[in-house]
Amino acid sequence: VNTDPLMTYTVSLKVVKKDYRQFLNDAPQYAADPSVKILGGFEHLVKVGSVLNLTCVVTTPTSYNQMTRWLYNDRLVTPKTGVSLLSENTPHTSVSCLIIHRVQHRDAGSYVCAAGDMGHDMAVVGIIEELTPVKSFLTHHMLIPFIVLLSISSLIIVLGMVRSVARNSEEADSCS
């Protein structure tokens, strides 16, 4: 389940000799295999009203000049109110983010990150409703009867205490 998109960084280690003046770069140089990957796995569960951030990373050993496209249920996604598309390109990596600012039930479905002839990756988004314990116990149909029951119970307790105090004061009066 995706919570926050992960970020990747290429790291090259430099080993310092004891005299601290000469650096050695003995990290192997390699070309990454071409890939298209949506971070966070295949299934993403998101609460209604929260932000959905799908991040696609395209790696290629050659310069990548094609634009990454997003499809939602086989339809092209375009920026609009509440939907943002962000991208960042480096010589061998392209990162594209699809951000839905307030997720609704209609946003559930399959999302595809398509990188031209490099391939594609797919993620399925499911929308969940957040139920708080109070909401799950007291629905709006039960709220008024619950308040009435609570009021009547409180009134009975108060009347019982008044009766008990009155009875105790009568017994005290009869003893004197």
XYZ file of C-alpha atoms in Angstrom:
176
model
C 0.000 0.000 0.000
C 1.438 3.334 -1.023
C 1.695 6.058 1.590
C 4.362 8.440 0.375
C 6.204 8.094 -2.947
C 9.752 6.827 -2.654
C 12.658 8.655 -4.213
C 15.795 7.022 -5.644
C 19.269 8.472 -5.850
C 22.362 7.213 -7.654
C 25.302 7.150 -5.271
C 28.990 7.026 -6.155
C 31.424 6.329 -3.327
C 34.814 8.027 -3.077
C 37.459 6.382 -0.908
C 39.960 8.749 0.702
C 43.558 7.623 1.112
C 45.247 8.144 4.442
C 46.919 11.350 3.315
C 43.421 12.802 2.623
C 44.651 14.582 -0.498
C 44.010 11.996 -3.181
C 40.586 10.637 -3.958
C 39.899 7.305 -5.615
C 36.647 6.625 -7.413
C 36.461 2.857 -7.524
C 32.680 2.615 -7.796
C 31.755 0.552 -10.878
C 30.092 2.443 -13.696
C 27.067 0.683 -15.119
C 24.197 1.475 -17.402
C 20.793 0.832 -15.868
C 18.462 -1.522 -17.687
C 15.560 0.330 -19.334
C 12.520 0.242 -17.072
C 9.190 1.912 -16.355
C 8.032 1.618 -12.747
C 5.208 3.153 -10.696
C 6.495 3.439 -7.138
C 4.562 1.925 -4.249
C 3.527 -1.351 -5.844
C 0.561 -2.507 -7.889
C -2.272 -1.657 -5.465
C -2.783 1.740 -3.846
C -5.503 2.309 -1.226
C -6.425 5.941 -0.589
C -8.944 7.568 1.771
C -11.681 9.768 0.354
C -10.597 13.419 0.470
C -6.866 12.705 0.763
C -4.106 13.272 -1.800
C -3.125 10.560 -4.279
C 0.426 10.802 -5.624
C 1.411 8.244 -8.245
C 5.089 8.514 -9.189
C 6.505 6.852 -12.298
C 10.257 6.450 -12.817
C 11.576 5.756 -16.323
C 15.238 4.710 -16.512
C 17.093 4.275 -19.772
C 20.754 3.896 -20.731
C 20.337 6.432 -23.543
C 18.961 9.943 -23.550
C 15.201 9.870 -23.127
C 13.310 12.605 -24.932
C 9.804 11.170 -25.110
C 7.062 12.443 -22.846
C 5.627 10.153 -20.191
C 1.837 9.924 -20.392
C -0.693 8.870 -17.776
C -3.855 6.913 -18.626
C -6.830 6.432 -16.313
C -9.073 3.518 -17.309
C -7.529 3.711 -20.830
C -8.185 7.472 -21.207
C -5.440 10.095 -21.410
C -5.094 12.146 -18.205
C -4.698 15.898 -18.684
C -4.109 18.568 -16.035
C -7.280 20.184 -14.716
C -8.613 21.559 -11.452
C -7.639 19.099 -8.722
C -5.322 17.063 -11.000
C -1.645 17.935 -11.492
C 1.017 16.372 -13.692
C 4.629 17.066 -12.758
C 7.750 15.780 -14.465
C 11.501 16.044 -14.104
C 14.012 14.746 -16.617
C 17.713 14.012 -16.300
C 19.860 12.454 -19.027
C 19.037 8.870 -18.003
C 15.987 9.157 -15.771
C 12.542 10.672 -16.102
C 10.225 11.052 -13.133
C 6.544 11.830 -13.666
C 4.006 12.421 -10.889
C 0.237 12.303 -11.200
C -1.328 14.093 -8.230
C -5.053 14.071 -7.444
C -5.599 16.626 -4.683
C -8.937 15.449 -3.228
C -9.624 11.830 -4.050
C -13.247 10.845 -4.677
C -14.842 7.451 -5.348
C -14.839 8.240 -9.089
C -10.993 8.221 -9.009
C -10.835 4.461 -8.347
C -9.558 2.373 -11.242
C -6.431 1.514 -13.208
C -3.677 4.042 -13.886
C -0.995 3.421 -16.512
C 2.302 5.238 -16.864
C 3.214 4.955 -20.555
C 6.709 5.899 -21.676
C 6.431 5.564 -25.441
C 8.482 2.675 -26.810
C 10.120 2.116 -23.394
C 7.033 0.309 -22.107
C 4.507 0.980 -19.354
C 3.546 0.108 -15.794
C 0.113 -0.103 -14.191
C -1.282 0.562 -10.720
C -4.776 -0.067 -9.419
C -6.230 2.547 -7.062
C -8.930 1.664 -4.556
C -10.797 4.286 -2.542
C -11.691 3.635 1.087
C -14.067 5.484 3.393
C -12.642 6.433 6.779
C -14.991 5.568 9.631
C -14.271 6.961 13.045
C -15.495 4.911 16.032
C -18.169 7.538 16.798
C -19.427 7.497 13.211
C -19.567 3.711 13.115
C -21.424 3.498 16.469
C -23.722 6.511 16.205
C -25.192 6.959 12.770
C -27.259 10.069 12.086
C -30.433 7.931 12.437
C -29.483 6.944 15.994
C -28.215 10.312 17.253
C -31.560 11.879 18.357
C -32.867 8.709 20.100
C -29.500 8.387 21.853
C -29.660 11.990 23.141
C -33.269 11.505 24.333
C -32.335 8.258 26.115
C -29.334 9.936 27.740
C -31.490 12.886 28.907
C -34.201 10.645 30.380
C -31.587 8.476 32.139
C -29.953 11.570 33.647
C -33.349 12.874 34.813
C -34.178 9.539 36.494
C -30.817 9.531 38.297
C -31.279 13.133 39.512
C -34.852 12.408 40.717
C -33.608 9.289 42.512
C -30.948 11.336 44.305
C -33.505 14.028 45.300
C -35.882 11.339 46.628
C -33.038 9.730 48.595
C -32.034 13.075 50.143
C -35.675 13.846 50.973
C -36.157 10.439 52.596
C -32.977 10.861 54.664
C -34.105 14.325 55.857
C -37.588 12.912 56.840
C -35.914 10.160 58.862
C -33.681 12.756 60.539
C -36.751 14.911 61.376
C -38.665 11.936 62.853
C -35.715 10.954 65.071
C -35.504 14.348 66.729
